[in-house]
Short mmCIF file of N, CA and C and ligand atoms in Angstrom, two decimals:
data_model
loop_
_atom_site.label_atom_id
_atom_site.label_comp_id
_atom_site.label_asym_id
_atom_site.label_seq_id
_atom_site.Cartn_x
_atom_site.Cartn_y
_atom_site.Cartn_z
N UNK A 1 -9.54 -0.36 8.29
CA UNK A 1 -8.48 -0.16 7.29
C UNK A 1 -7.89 1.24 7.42
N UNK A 2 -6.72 1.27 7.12
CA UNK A 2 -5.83 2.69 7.17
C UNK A 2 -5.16 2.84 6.18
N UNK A 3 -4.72 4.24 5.55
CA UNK A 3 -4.20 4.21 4.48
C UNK A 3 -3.40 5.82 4.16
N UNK A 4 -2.52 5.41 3.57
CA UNK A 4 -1.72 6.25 3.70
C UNK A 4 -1.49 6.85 1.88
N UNK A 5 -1.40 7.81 1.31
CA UNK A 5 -0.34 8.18 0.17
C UNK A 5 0.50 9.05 -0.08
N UNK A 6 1.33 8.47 -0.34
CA UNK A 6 2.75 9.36 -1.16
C UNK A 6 3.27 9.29 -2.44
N UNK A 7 4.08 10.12 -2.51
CA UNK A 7 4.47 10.35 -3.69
C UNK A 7 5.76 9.88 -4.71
N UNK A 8 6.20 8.64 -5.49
CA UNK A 8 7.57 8.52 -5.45
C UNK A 8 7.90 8.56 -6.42
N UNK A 9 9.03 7.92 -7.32
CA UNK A 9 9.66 8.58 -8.30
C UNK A 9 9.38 7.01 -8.71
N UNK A 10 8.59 6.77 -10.33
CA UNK A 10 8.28 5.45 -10.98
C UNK A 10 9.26 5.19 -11.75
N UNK A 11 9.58 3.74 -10.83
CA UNK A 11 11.13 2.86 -11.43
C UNK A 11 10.76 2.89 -12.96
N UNK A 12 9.88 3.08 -13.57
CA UNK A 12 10.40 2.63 -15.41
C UNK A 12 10.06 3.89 -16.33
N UNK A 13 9.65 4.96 -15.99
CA UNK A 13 9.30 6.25 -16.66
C UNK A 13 9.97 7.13 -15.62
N UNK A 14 10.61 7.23 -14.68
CA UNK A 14 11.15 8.29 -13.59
C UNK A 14 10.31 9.62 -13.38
N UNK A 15 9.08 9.56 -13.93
CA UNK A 15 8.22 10.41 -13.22
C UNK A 15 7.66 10.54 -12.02
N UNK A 16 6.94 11.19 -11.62
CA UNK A 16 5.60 10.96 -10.26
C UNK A 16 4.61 9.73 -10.62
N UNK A 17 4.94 8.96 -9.35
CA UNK A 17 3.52 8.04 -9.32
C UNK A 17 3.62 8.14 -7.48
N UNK A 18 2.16 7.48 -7.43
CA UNK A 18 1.68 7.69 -6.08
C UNK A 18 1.81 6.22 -5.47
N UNK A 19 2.20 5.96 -4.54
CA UNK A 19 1.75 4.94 -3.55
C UNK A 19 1.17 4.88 -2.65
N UNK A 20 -0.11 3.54 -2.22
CA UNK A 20 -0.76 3.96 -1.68
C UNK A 20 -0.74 2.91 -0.61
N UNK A 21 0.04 3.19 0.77
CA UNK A 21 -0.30 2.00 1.58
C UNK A 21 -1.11 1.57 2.54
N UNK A 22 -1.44 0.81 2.63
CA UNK A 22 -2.50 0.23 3.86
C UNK A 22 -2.06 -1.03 4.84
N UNK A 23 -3.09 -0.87 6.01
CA UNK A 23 -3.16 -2.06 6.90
C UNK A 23 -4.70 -1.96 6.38
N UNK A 24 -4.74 -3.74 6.69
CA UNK A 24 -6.36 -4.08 6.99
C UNK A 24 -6.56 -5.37 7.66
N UNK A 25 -7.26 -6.07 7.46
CA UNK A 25 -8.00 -7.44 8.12
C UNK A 25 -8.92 -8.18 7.22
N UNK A 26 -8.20 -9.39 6.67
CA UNK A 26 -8.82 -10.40 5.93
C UNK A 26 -8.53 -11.60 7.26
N UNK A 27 -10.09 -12.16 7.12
CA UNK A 27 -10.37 -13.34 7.82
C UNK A 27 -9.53 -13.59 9.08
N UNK A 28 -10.03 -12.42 9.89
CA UNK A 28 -9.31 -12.49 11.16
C UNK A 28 -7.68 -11.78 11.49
N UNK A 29 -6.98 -11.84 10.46
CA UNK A 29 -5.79 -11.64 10.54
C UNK A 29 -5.84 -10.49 9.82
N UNK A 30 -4.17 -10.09 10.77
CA UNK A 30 -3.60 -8.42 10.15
C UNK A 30 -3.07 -8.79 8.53
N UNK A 31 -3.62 -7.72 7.68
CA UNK A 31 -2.90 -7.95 6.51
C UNK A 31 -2.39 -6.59 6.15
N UNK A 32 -1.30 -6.20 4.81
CA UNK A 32 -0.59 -5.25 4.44
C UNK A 32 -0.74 -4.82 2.93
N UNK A 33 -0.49 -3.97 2.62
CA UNK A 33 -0.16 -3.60 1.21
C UNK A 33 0.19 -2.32 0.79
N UNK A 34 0.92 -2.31 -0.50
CA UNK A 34 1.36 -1.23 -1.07
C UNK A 34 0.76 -0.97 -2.81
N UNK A 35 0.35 -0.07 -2.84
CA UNK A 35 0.05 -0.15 -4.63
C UNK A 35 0.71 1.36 -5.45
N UNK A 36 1.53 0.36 -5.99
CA UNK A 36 2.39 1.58 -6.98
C UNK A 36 1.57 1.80 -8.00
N UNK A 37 1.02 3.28 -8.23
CA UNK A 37 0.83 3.64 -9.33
C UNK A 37 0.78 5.04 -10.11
N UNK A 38 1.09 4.45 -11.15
CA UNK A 38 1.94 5.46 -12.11
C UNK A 38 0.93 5.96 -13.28
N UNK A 39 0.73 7.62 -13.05
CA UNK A 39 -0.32 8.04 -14.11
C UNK A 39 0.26 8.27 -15.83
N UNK A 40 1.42 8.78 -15.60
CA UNK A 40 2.34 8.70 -16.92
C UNK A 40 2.56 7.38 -17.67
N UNK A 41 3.46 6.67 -17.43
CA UNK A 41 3.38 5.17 -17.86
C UNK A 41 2.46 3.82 -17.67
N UNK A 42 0.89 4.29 -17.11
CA UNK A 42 0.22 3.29 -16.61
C UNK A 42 0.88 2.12 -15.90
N UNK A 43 1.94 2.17 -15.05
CA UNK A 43 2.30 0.71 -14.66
C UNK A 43 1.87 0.69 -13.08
N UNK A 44 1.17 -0.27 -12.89
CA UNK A 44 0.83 -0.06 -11.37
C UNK A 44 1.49 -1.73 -11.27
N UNK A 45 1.81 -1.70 -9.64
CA UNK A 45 2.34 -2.75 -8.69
C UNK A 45 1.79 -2.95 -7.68
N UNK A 46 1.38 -4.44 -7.19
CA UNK A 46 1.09 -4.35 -5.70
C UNK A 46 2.32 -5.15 -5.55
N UNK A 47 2.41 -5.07 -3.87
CA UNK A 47 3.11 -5.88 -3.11
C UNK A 47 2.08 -6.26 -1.83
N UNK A 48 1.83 -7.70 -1.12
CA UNK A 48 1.20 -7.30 0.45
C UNK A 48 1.62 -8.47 0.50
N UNK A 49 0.98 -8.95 2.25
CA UNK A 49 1.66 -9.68 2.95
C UNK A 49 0.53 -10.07 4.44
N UNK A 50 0.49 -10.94 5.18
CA UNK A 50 -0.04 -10.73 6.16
C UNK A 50 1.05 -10.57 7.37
N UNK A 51 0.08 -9.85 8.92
CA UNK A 51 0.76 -9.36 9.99
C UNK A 51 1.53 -7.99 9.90
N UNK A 52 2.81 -8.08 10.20
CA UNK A 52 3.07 -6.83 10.81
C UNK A 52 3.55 -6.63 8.93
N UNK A 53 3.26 -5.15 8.65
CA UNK A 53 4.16 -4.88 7.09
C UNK A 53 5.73 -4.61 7.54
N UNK A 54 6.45 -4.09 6.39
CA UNK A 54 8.23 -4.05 6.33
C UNK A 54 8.11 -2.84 7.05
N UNK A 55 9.22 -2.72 7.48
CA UNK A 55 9.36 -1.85 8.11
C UNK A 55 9.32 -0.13 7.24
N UNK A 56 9.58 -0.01 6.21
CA UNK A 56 9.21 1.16 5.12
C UNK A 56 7.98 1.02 5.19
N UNK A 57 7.13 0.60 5.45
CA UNK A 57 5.66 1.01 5.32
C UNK A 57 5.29 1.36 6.61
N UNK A 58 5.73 0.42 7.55
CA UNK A 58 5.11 0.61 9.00
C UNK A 58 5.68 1.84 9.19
N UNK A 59 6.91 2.61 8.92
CA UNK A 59 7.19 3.86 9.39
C UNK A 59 6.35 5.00 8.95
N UNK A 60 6.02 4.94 7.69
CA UNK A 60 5.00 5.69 7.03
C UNK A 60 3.68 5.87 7.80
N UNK A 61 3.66 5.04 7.86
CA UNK A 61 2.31 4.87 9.11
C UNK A 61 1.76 5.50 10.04
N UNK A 62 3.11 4.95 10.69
CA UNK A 62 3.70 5.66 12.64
C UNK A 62 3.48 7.20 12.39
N UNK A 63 4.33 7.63 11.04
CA UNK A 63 4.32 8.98 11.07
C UNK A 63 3.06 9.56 10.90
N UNK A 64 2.22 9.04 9.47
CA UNK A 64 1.14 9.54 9.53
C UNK A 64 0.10 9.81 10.40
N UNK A 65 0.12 8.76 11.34
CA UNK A 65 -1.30 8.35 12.05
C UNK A 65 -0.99 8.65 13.76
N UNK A 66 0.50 8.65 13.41
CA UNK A 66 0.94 8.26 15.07
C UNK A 66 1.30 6.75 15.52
N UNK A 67 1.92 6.83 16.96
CA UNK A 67 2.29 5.67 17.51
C UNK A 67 1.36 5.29 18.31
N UNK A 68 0.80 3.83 18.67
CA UNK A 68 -0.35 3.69 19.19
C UNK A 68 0.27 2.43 20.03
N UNK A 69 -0.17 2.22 21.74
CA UNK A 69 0.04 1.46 22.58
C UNK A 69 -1.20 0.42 22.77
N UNK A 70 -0.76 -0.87 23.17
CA UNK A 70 -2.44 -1.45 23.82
C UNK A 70 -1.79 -1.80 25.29
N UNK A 71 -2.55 -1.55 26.47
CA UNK A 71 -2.60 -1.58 27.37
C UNK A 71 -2.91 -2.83 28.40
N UNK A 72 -2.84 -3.48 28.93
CA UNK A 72 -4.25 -4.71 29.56
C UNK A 72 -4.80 -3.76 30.94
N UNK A 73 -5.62 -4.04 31.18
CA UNK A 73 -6.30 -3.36 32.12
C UNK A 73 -6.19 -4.11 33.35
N UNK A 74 -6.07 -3.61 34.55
CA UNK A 74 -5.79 -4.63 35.57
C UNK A 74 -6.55 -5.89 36.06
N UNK A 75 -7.38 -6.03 35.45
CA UNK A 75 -7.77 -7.47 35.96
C UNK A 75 -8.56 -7.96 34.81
N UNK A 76 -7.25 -7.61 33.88
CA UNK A 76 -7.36 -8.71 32.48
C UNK A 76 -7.57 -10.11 32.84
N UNK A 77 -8.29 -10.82 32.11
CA UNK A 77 -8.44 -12.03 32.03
C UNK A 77 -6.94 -12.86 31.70
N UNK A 78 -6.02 -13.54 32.19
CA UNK A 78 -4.48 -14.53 31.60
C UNK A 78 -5.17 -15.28 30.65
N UNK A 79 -6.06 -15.91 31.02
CA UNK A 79 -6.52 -17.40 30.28
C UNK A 79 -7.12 -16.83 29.13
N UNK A 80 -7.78 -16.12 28.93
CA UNK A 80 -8.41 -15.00 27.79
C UNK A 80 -7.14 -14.44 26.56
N UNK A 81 -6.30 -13.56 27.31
CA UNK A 81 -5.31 -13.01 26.33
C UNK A 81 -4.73 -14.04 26.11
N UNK A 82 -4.07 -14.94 27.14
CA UNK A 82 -3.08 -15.96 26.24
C UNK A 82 -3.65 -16.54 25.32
N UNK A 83 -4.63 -17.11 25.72
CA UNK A 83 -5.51 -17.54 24.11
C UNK A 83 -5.71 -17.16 22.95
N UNK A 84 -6.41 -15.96 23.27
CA UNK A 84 -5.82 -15.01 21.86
C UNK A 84 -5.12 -14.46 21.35
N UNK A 85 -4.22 -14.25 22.27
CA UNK A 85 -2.53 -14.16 21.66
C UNK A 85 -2.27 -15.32 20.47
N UNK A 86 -2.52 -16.32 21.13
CA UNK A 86 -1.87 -17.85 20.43
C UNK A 86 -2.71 -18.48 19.43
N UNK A 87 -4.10 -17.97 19.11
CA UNK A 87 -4.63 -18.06 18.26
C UNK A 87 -4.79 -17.39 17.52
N UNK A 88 -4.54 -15.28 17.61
CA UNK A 88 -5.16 -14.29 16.62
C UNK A 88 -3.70 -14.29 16.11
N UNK A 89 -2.58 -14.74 16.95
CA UNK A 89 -1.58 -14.12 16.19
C UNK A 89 -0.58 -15.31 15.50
N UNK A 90 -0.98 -17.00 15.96
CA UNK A 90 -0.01 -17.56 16.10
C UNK A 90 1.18 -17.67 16.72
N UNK A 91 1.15 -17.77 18.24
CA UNK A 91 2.80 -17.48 19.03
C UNK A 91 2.30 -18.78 19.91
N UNK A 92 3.56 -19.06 20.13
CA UNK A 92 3.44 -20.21 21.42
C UNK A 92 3.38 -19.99 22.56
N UNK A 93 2.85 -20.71 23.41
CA UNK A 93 2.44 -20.04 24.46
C UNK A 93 3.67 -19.46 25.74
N UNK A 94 4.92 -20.16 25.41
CA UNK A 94 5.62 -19.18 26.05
C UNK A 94 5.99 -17.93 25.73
N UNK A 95 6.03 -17.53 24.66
CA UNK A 95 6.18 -15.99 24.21
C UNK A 95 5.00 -15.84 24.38
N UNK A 96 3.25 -15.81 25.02
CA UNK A 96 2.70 -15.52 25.10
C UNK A 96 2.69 -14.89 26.38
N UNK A 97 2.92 -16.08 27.56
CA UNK A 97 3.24 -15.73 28.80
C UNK A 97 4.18 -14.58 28.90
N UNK A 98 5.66 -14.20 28.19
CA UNK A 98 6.53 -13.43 27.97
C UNK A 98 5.85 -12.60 27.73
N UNK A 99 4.55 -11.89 26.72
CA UNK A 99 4.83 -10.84 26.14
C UNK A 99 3.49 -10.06 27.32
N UNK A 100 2.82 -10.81 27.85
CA UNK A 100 2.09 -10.30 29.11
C UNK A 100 2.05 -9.17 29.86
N UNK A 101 3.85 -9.87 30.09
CA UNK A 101 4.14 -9.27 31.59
C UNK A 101 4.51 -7.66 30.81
N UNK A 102 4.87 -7.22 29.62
CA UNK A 102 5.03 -6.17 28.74
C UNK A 102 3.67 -5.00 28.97
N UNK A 103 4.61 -4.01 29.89
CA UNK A 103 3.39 -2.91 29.71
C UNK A 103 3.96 -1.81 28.92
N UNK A 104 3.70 -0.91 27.46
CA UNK A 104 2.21 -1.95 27.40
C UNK A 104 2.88 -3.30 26.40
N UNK A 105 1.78 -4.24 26.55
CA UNK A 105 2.15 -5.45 25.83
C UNK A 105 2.33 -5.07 24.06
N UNK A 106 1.92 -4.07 23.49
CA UNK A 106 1.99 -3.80 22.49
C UNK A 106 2.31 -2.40 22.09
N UNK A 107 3.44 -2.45 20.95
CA UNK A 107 3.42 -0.95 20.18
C UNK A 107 3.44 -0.89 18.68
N UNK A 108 2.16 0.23 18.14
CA UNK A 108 2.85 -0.36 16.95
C UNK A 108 1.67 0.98 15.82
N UNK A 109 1.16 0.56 14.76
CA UNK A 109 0.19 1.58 14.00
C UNK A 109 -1.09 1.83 15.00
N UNK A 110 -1.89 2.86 14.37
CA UNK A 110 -3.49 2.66 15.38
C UNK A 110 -4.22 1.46 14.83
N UNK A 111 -3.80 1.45 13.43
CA UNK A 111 -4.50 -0.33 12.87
C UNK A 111 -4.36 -1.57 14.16
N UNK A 112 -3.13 -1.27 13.77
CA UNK A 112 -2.47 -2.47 14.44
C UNK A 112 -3.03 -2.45 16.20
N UNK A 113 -3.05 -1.66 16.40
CA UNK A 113 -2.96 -1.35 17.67
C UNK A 113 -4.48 -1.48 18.44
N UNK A 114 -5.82 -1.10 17.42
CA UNK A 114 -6.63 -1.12 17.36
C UNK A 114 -7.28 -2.57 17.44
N UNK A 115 -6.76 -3.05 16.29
CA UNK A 115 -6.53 -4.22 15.83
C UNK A 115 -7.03 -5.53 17.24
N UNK A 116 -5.21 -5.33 17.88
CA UNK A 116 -5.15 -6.86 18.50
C UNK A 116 -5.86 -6.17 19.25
N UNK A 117 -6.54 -4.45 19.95
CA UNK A 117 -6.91 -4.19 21.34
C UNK A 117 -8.58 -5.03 21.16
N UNK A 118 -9.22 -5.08 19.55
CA UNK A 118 -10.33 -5.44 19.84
C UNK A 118 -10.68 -6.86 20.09
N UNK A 119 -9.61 -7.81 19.47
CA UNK A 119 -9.61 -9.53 19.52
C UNK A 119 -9.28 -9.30 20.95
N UNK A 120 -8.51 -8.87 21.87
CA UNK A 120 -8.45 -9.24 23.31
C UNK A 120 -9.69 -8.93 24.15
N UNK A 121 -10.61 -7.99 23.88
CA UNK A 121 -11.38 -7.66 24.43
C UNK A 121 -11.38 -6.75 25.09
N UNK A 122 -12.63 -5.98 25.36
CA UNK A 122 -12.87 -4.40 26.02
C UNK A 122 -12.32 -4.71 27.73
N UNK A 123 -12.97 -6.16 27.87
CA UNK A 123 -12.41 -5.96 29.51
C UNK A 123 -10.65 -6.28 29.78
N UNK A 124 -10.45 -6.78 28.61
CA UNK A 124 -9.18 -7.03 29.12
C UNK A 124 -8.23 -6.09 28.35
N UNK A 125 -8.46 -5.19 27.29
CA UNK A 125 -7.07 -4.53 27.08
C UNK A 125 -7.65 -2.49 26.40
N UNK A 126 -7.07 -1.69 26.26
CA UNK A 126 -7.21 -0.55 25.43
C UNK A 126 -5.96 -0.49 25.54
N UNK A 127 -6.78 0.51 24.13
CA UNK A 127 -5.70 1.67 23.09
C UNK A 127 -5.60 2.86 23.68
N UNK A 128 -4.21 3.24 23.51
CA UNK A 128 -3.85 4.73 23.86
C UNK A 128 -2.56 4.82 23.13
N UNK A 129 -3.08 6.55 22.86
CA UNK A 129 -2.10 7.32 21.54
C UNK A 129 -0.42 7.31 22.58
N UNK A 130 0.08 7.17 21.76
CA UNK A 130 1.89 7.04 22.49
C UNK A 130 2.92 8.08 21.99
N UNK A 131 3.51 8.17 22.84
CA UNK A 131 4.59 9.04 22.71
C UNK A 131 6.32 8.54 23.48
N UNK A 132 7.25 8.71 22.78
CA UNK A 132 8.71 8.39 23.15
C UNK A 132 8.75 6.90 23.78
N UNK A 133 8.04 6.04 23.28
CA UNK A 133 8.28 5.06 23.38
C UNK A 133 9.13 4.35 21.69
N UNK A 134 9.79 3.42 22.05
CA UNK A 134 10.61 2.64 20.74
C UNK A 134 9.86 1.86 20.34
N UNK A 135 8.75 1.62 19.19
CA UNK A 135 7.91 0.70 18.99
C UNK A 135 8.64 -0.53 18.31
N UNK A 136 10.05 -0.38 17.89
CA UNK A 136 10.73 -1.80 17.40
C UNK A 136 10.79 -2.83 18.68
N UNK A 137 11.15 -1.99 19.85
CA UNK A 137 11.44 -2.82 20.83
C UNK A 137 9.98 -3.85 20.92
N UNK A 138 8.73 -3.17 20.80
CA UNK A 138 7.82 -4.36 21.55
C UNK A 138 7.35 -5.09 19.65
N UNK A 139 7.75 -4.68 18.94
CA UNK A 139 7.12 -5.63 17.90
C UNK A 139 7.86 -6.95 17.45
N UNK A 140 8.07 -7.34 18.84
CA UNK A 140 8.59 -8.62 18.94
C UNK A 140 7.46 -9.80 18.85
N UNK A 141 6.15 -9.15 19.54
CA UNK A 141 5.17 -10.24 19.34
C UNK A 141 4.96 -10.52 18.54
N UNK A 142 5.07 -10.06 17.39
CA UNK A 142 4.58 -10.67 15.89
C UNK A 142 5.85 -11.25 15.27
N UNK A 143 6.72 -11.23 15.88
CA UNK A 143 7.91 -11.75 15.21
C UNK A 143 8.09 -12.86 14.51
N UNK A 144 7.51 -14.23 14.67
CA UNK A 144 6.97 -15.44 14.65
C UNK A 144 5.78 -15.50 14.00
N UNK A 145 4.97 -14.18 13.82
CA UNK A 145 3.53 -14.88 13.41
C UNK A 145 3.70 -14.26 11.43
N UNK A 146 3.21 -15.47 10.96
CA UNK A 146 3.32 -15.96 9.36
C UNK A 146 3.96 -14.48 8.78
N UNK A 147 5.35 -13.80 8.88
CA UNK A 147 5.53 -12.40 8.50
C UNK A 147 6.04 -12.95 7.05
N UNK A 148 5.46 -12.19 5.81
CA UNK A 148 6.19 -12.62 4.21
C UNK A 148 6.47 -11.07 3.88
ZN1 LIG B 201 5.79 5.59 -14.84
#
């Protein structure tokens, strides 16, 4: 789990309240959340979601933690990742085959990044910290998988 807080201005008293966001992992899958809360007016909010979060949170993230790549290692297992591509994330197997040939196949939080590097496995993929890469461009793989 990762987690982030800041500070914002609470929609119904316009004071300081804090938000506090996270990635984590319920039952296999990437999940998200945000919790508004407000020490002046007691009003707290969640919002979450599973897979990749909105993009206002995921940036929060990126910034805090950094941008994080997953790699496959050269003599990744195909039959291995595609599988778990198409099962950890829900994608069909042609965007699976598609997102392969992607070095690296993934960009995105160190959660995240951490994340799919450990469902693929040690022999077939790592994490490494990133720099000047566009992480919108590769978070196409999750594009399709259950995003609310
Ligand atoms: Zn308030």
């Amino acid at each position: 789990m990762s987690d982030c807080l800041l500070n914002s201005v609470c929609s119904f008293c316009g004071k300081t309240e804090t938000i506090t966001l996270y990635e984590s992992e319920q039952k296999g899958q990437l999940i998200w959340g945000a919790t508004y809360n407000c020490p002046h007016c007691l009003n707290i909010q969640e919002v979450d979601g599973f897979g990749i979060p909105p993009d206002y949170i995921r940036d929060y993230l990126i910034e805090k933690f950094g941008l994080w790549q997953v790699i496959l290692k050269p003599h990744y297992s195909k039959k291995e990742v595609v599988s778990t591509l198409m099962k950890g994330l829900n994608l069909d197997f042609k965007l699976c085959l598609d997102s392969i040939k992607n070095t690296p196949i993934f960009v995105g939080t160190e959660f995240e990044a951490t994340w799919l590097s450990k469902k693929l496995g040690g022999n077939n993929a790592k994490v490494e910290a990133s720099c000047n890469v566009n992480y919108k461009k590769y978070s196409f793989i999750f594009s399709n998988y259950s995003r609310s």
